[in-house]
Tab-separated table of C-alpha atoms in Angstrom:
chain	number	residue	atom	x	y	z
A	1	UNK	CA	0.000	0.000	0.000
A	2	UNK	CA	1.563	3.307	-1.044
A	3	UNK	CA	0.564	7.032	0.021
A	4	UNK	CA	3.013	9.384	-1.945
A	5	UNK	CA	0.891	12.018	-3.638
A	6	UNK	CA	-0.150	14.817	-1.781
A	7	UNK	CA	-1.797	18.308	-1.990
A	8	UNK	CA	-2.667	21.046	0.078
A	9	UNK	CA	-5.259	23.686	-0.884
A	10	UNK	CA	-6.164	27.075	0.742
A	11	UNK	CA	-7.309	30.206	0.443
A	12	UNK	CA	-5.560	33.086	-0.748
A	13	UNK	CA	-6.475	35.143	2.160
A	14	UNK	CA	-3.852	34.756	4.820
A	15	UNK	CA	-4.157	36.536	8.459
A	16	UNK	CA	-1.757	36.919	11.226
A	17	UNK	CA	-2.668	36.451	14.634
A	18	UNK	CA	-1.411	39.633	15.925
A	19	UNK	CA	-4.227	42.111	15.386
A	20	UNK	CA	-6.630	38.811	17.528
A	21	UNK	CA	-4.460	38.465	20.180
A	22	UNK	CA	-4.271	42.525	20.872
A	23	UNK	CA	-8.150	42.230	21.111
A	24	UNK	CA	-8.435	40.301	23.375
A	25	UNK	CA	-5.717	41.191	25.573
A	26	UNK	CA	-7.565	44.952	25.549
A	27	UNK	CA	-10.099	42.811	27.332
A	28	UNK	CA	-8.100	41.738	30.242
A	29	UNK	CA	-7.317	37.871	28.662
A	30	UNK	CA	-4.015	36.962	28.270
A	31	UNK	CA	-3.018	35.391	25.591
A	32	UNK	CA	0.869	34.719	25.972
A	33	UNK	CA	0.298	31.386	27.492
A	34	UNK	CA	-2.511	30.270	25.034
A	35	UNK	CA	-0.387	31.384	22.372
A	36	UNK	CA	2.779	29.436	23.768
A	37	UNK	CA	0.549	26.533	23.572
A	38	UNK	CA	-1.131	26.385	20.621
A	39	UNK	CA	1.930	27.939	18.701
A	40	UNK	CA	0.287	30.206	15.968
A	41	UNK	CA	1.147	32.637	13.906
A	42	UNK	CA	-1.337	33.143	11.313
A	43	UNK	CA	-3.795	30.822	9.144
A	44	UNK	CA	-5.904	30.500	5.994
A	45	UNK	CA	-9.682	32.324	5.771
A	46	UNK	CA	-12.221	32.111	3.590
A	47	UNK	CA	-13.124	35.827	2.683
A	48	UNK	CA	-17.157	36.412	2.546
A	49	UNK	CA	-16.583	37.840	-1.311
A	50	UNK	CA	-14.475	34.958	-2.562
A	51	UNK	CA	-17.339	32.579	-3.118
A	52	UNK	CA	-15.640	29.561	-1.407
A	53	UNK	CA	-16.729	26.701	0.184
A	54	UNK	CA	-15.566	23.423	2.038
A	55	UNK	CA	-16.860	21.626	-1.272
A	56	UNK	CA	-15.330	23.809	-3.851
A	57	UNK	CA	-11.781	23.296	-1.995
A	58	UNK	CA	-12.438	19.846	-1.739
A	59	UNK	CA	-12.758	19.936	-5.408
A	60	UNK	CA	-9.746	22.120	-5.892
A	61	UNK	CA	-7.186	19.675	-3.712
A	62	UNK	CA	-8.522	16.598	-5.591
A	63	UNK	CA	-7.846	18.241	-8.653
A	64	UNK	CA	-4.408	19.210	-7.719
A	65	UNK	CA	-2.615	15.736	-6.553
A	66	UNK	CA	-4.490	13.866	-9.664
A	67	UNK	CA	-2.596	16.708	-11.872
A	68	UNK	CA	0.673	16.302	-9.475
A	69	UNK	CA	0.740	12.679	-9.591
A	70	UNK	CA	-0.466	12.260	-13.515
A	71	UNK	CA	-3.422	9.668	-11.923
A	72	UNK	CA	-5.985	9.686	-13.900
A	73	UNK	CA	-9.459	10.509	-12.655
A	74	UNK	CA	-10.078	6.749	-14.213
A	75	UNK	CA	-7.998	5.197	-12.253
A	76	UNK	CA	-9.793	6.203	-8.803
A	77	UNK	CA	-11.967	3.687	-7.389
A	78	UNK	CA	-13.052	5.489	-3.877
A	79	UNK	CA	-13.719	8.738	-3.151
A	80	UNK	CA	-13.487	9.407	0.673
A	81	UNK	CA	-14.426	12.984	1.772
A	82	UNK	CA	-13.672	13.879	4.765
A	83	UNK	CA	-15.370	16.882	6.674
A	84	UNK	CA	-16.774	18.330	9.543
A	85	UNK	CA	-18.543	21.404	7.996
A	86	UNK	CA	-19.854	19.468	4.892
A	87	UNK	CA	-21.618	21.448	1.969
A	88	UNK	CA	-24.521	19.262	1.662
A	89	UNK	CA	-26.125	16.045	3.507
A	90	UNK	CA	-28.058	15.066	0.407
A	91	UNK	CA	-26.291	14.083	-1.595
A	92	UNK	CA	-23.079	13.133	-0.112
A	93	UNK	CA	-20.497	16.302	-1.069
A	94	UNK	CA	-17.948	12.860	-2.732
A	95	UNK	CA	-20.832	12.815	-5.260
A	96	UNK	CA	-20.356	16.175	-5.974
A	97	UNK	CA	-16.385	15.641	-6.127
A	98	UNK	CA	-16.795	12.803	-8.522
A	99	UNK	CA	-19.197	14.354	-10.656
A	100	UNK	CA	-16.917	17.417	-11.109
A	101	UNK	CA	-13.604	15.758	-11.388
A	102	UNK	CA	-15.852	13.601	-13.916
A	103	UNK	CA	-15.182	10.325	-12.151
A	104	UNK	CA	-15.943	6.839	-13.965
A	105	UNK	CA	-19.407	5.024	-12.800
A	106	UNK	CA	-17.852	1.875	-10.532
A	107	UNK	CA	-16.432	4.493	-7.832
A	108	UNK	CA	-17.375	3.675	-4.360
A	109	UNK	CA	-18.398	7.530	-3.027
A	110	UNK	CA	-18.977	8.052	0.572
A	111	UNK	CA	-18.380	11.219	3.440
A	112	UNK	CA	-17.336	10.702	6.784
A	113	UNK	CA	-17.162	12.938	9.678
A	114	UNK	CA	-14.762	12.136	12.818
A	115	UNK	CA	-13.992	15.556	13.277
A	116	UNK	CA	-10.188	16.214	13.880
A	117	UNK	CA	-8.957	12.172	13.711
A	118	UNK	CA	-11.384	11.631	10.130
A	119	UNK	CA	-8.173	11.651	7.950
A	120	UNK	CA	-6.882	9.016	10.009
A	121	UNK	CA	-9.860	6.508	9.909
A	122	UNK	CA	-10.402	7.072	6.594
A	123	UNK	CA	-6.944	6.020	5.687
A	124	UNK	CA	-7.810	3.051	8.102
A	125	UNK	CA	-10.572	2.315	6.350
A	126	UNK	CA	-9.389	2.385	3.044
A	127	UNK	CA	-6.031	0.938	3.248
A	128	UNK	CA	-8.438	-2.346	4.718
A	129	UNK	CA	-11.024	-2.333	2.286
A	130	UNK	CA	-8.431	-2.241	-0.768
A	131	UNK	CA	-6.578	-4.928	0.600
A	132	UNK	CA	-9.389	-6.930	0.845
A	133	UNK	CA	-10.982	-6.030	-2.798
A	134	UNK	CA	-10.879	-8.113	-6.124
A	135	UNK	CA	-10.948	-4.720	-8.312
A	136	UNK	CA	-10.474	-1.671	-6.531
A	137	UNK	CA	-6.203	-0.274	-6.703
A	138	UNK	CA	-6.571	3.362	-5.829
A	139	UNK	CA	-8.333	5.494	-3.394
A	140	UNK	CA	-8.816	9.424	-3.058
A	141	UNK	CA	-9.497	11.011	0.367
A	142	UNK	CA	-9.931	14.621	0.454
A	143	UNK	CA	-10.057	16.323	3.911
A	144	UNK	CA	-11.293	19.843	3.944
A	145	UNK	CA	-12.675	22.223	6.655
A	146	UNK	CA	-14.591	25.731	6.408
A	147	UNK	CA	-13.940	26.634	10.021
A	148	UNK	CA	-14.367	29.918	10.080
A	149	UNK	CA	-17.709	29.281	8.935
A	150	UNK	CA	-18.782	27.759	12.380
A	151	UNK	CA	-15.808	29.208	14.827
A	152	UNK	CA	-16.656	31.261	17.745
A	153	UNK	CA	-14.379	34.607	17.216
A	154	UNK	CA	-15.414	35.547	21.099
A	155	UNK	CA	-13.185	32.824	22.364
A	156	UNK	CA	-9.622	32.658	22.440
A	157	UNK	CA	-8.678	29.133	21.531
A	158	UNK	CA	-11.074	29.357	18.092
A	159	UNK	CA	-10.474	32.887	17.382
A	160	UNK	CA	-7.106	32.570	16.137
A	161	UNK	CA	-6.601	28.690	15.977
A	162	UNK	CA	-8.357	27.246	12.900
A	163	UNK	CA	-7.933	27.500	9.004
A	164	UNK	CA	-9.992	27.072	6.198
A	165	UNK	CA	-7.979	24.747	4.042
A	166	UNK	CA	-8.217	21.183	2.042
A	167	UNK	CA	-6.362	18.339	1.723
A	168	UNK	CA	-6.029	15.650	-0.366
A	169	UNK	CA	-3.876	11.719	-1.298
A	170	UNK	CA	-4.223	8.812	-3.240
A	171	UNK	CA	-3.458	5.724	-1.286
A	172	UNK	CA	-2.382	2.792	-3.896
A	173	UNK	CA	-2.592	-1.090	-3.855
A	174	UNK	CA	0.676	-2.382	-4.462
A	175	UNK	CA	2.500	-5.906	-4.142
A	176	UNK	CA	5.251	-4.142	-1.645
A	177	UNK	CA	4.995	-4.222	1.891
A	178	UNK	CA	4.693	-0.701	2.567
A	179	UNK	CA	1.280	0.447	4.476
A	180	UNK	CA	-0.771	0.114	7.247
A	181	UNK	CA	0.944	-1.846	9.875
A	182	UNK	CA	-1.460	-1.376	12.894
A	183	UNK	CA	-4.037	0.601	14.159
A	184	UNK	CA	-5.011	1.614	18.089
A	185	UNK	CA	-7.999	3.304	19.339
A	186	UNK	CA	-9.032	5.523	22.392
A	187	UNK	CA	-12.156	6.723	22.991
A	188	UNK	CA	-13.198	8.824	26.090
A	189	UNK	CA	-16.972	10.192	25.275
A	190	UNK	CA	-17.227	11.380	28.996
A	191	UNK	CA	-16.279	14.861	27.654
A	192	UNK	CA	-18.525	14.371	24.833
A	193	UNK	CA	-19.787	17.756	25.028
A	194	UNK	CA	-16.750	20.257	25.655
A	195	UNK	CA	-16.887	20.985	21.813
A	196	UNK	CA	-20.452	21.332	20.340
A	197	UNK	CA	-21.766	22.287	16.770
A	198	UNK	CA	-24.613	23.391	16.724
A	199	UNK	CA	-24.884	24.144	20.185
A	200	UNK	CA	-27.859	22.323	20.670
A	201	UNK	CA	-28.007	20.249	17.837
A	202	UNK	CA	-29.829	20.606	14.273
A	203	UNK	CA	-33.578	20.021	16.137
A	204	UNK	CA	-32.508	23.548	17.458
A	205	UNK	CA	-30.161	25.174	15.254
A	206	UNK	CA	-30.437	28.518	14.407
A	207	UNK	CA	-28.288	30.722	11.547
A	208	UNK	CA	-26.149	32.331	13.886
A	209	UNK	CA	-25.259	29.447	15.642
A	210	UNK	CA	-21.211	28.822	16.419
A	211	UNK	CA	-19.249	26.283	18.207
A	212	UNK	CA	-19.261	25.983	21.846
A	213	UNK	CA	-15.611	24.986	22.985
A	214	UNK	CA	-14.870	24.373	26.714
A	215	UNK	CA	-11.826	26.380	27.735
A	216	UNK	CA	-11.179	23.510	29.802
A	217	UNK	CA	-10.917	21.168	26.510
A	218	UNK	CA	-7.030	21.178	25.614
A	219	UNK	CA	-6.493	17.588	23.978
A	220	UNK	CA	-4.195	16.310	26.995
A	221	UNK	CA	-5.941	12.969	27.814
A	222	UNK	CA	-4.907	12.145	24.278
A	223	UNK	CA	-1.122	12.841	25.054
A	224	UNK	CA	-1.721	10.389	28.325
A	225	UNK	CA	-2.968	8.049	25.988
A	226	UNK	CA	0.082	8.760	23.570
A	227	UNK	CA	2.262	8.509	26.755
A	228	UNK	CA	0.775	5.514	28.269
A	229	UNK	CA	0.526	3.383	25.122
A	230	UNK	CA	2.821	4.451	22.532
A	231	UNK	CA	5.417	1.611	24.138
A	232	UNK	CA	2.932	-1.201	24.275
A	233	UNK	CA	1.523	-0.447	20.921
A	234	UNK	CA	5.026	-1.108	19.258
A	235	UNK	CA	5.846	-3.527	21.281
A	236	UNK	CA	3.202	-5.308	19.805
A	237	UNK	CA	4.293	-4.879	16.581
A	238	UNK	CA	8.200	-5.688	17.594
A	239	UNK	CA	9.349	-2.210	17.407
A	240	UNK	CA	11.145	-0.172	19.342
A	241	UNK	CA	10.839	3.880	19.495
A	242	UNK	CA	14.356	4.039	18.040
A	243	UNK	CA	13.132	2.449	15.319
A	244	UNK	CA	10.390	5.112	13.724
A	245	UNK	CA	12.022	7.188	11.301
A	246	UNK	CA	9.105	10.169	11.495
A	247	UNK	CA	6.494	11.039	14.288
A	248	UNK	CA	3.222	12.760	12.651
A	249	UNK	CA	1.147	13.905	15.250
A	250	UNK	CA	-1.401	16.071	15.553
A	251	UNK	CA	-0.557	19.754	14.794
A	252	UNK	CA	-3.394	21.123	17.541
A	253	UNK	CA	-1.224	21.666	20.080
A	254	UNK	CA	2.566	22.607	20.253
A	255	UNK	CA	2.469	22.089	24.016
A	256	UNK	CA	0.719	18.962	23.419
A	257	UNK	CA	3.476	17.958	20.846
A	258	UNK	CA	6.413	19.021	23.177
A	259	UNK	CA	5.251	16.724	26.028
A	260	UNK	CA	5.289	13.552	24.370
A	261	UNK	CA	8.475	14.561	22.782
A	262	UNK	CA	9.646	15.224	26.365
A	263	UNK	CA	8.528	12.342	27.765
A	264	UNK	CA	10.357	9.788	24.771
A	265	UNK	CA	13.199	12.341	24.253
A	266	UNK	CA	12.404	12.658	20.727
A	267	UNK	CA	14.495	14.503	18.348
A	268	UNK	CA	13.007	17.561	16.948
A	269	UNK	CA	14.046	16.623	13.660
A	270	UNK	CA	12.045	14.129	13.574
A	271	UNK	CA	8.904	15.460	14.799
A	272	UNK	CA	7.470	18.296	12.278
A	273	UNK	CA	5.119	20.636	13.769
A	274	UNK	CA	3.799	23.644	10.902
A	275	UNK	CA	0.522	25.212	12.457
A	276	UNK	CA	2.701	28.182	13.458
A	277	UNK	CA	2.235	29.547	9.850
A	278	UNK	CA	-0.175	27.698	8.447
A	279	UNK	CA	-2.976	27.324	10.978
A	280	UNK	CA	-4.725	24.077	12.537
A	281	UNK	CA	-6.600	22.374	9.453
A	282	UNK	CA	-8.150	19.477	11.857
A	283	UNK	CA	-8.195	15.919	10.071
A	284	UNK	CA	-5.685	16.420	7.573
A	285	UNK	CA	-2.875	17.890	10.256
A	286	UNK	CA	-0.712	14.697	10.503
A	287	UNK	CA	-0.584	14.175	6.818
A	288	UNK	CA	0.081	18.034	6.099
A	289	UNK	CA	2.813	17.470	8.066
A	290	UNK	CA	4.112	14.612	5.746
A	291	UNK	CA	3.100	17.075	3.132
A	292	UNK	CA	5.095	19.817	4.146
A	293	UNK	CA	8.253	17.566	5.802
A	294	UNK	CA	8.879	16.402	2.338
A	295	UNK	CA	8.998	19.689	0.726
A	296	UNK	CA	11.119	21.332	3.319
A	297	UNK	CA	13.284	18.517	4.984
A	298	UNK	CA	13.625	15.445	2.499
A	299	UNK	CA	12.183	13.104	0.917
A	300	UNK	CA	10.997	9.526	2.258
A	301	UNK	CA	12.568	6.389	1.330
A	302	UNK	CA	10.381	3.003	0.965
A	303	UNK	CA	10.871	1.304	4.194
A	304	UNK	CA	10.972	3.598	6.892
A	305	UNK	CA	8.554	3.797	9.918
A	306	UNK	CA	5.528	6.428	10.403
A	307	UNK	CA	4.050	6.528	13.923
A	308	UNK	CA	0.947	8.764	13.193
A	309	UNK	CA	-0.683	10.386	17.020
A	310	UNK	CA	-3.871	12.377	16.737
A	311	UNK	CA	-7.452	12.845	18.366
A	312	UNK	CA	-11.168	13.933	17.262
A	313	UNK	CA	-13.156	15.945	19.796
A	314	UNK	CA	-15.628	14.308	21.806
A	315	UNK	CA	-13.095	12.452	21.860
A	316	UNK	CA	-11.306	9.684	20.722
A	317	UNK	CA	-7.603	9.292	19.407
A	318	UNK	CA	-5.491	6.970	17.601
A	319	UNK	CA	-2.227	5.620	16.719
A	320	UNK	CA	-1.250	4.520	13.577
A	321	UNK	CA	2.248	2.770	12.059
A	322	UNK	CA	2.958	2.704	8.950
A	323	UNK	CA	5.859	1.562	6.459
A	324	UNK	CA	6.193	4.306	3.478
């Protein structure tokens, strides 16, 4: 199984964090230690004249790595999107993908939202369900998000956090042994309601509705999970932490990042964080960061080891190895 194409999409309107964070501090909330966590700089917005949505970026990144990676629309036999702030229920928006990318009639089509962790089950998902098909050899999952759309700019962790952005890789059947090695799951819905959209759910939505967050929400019983299980989880796969040649985790939280790096004594080099200048963009963060590590850093070579860390709100996180 094979993921080398990738693309990343986003608007052309870029904003800095600077003129947000002097807001609020005018009203008494400090900032410095949010912003020490988080680690942002600025992020990707969808302006209200541009005429952009989550679909039409979806469209955009699926467009771009089939051009990159001269795949042929033909040649794609699933369509995953993957969103939170989807265009349309009926029909699903990976109809609308295929039917504007112009996709051939045996696709498999389907959305999913998991929030923040979607990217990661879909590539679950898929990388199972080719292995296990007769016929299918190639899949496309696009991730995009339209925060801004449904972000509460009164608080301080949204206001400044999120960008509008897609995302989008082919994952290929192959005869190597690159892929999916193992999978692990953690799900804590006792917190279930720290992030809500809508607030009161679609029986009661109204317009103006935005996300509640809980202040209190920060993602850190995923990094206990990450802590407590990252050792047993390769054990079980005869690994040792030595071993993996590139840590993506999720780009939510530098703080978050830092402590498991702490706690493993992890080289920096080998753990890429980029939501400083490019924003959070939720379920596609760990593979932005393979994105962007092979742009800036160097490429991959076949063989080495990917230990993937990330979480959903609600929430549940995961851990993922693969071989590249």
């Amino acid at each position: 199984m094979r993921l080398h194409h990738t693309y990343f999409y986003h608007p052309e309107n870029r904003e800095t964090n600077e003129l947000v964070i002097q807001e609020f501090e005018q009203q008494n909330v400090s900032m410095q230690k949010l912003q020490n966590a988080l680690g942002r700089n600025s992020r990707f917005i969808i302006t209200e004249d541009s005429g952009e949505t989550t679909l039409s970026m979806g469209i955009e990144a699926a467009r771009g790595v089939l051009r990159e990676s001269n795949v042929s629309i033909s040649e794609i036999d699933i369509i995953v999107f993957v969103t939170s702030t989807s265009e349309h229920h009926i029909p699903c928006d990976a109809i609308k993908i295929h039917h504007a990318l112009h996709g051939k009639t045996n696709t498999l089509c389907y959305d999913i939202n998991v929030n923040c962790i979607g990217g990661f089950v879909a590539l679950d998902q898929v990388s199972k369900y080719l292995e296990l098909s007769n016929t299918a050899q190639k899949a496309l999952i696009i991730c995009a998000e339209n925060f801004s759309r449904v972000l509460d700019p009164e608080n301080p962790v949204t206001a400044f956090c999120m960008s509008d952005s897609s995302f989008a890789f082919i994952v290929e059947k192959d005869d190597s042994a690159s892929g999916l090695m193992d999978v692990l799951y953690h799900t804590d819905s006792s917190i279930n309601s720290t992030v809500l959209f809508p607030p009161k759910g679609y029986s009661c939505f109204a317009p103006d509705d935005v996300t509640t967050w809980d202040r209190s929400f920060d993602g850190s019983g995923s990094v206990n999970f990450a802590i407590n299980d990252i050792d047993y989880f390769l054990e079980r796969n005869h690994l040792r932490i030595e071993k993996i040649d590139l840590f993506l985790f999720s780009q939510f939280s530098l703080k978050n990042v830092n402590t498991i790096c702490e706690h493993y004594n992890l080289p920096v080099e080998k753990v890429p964080f980029y939501s400083k200048e490019l924003g959070y963009t939720g379920s596609s963060s760990p593979f932005l960061a393979l994105n962007q590590y092979e742009k800036r850093v160097r490429k991959l070579e076949k063989g080495e080891n990917i230990l993937i860390w990330t979480l959903g709100t609600g929430y549940q996180a995961g851990l993922m190895l693969w071989k590249y």
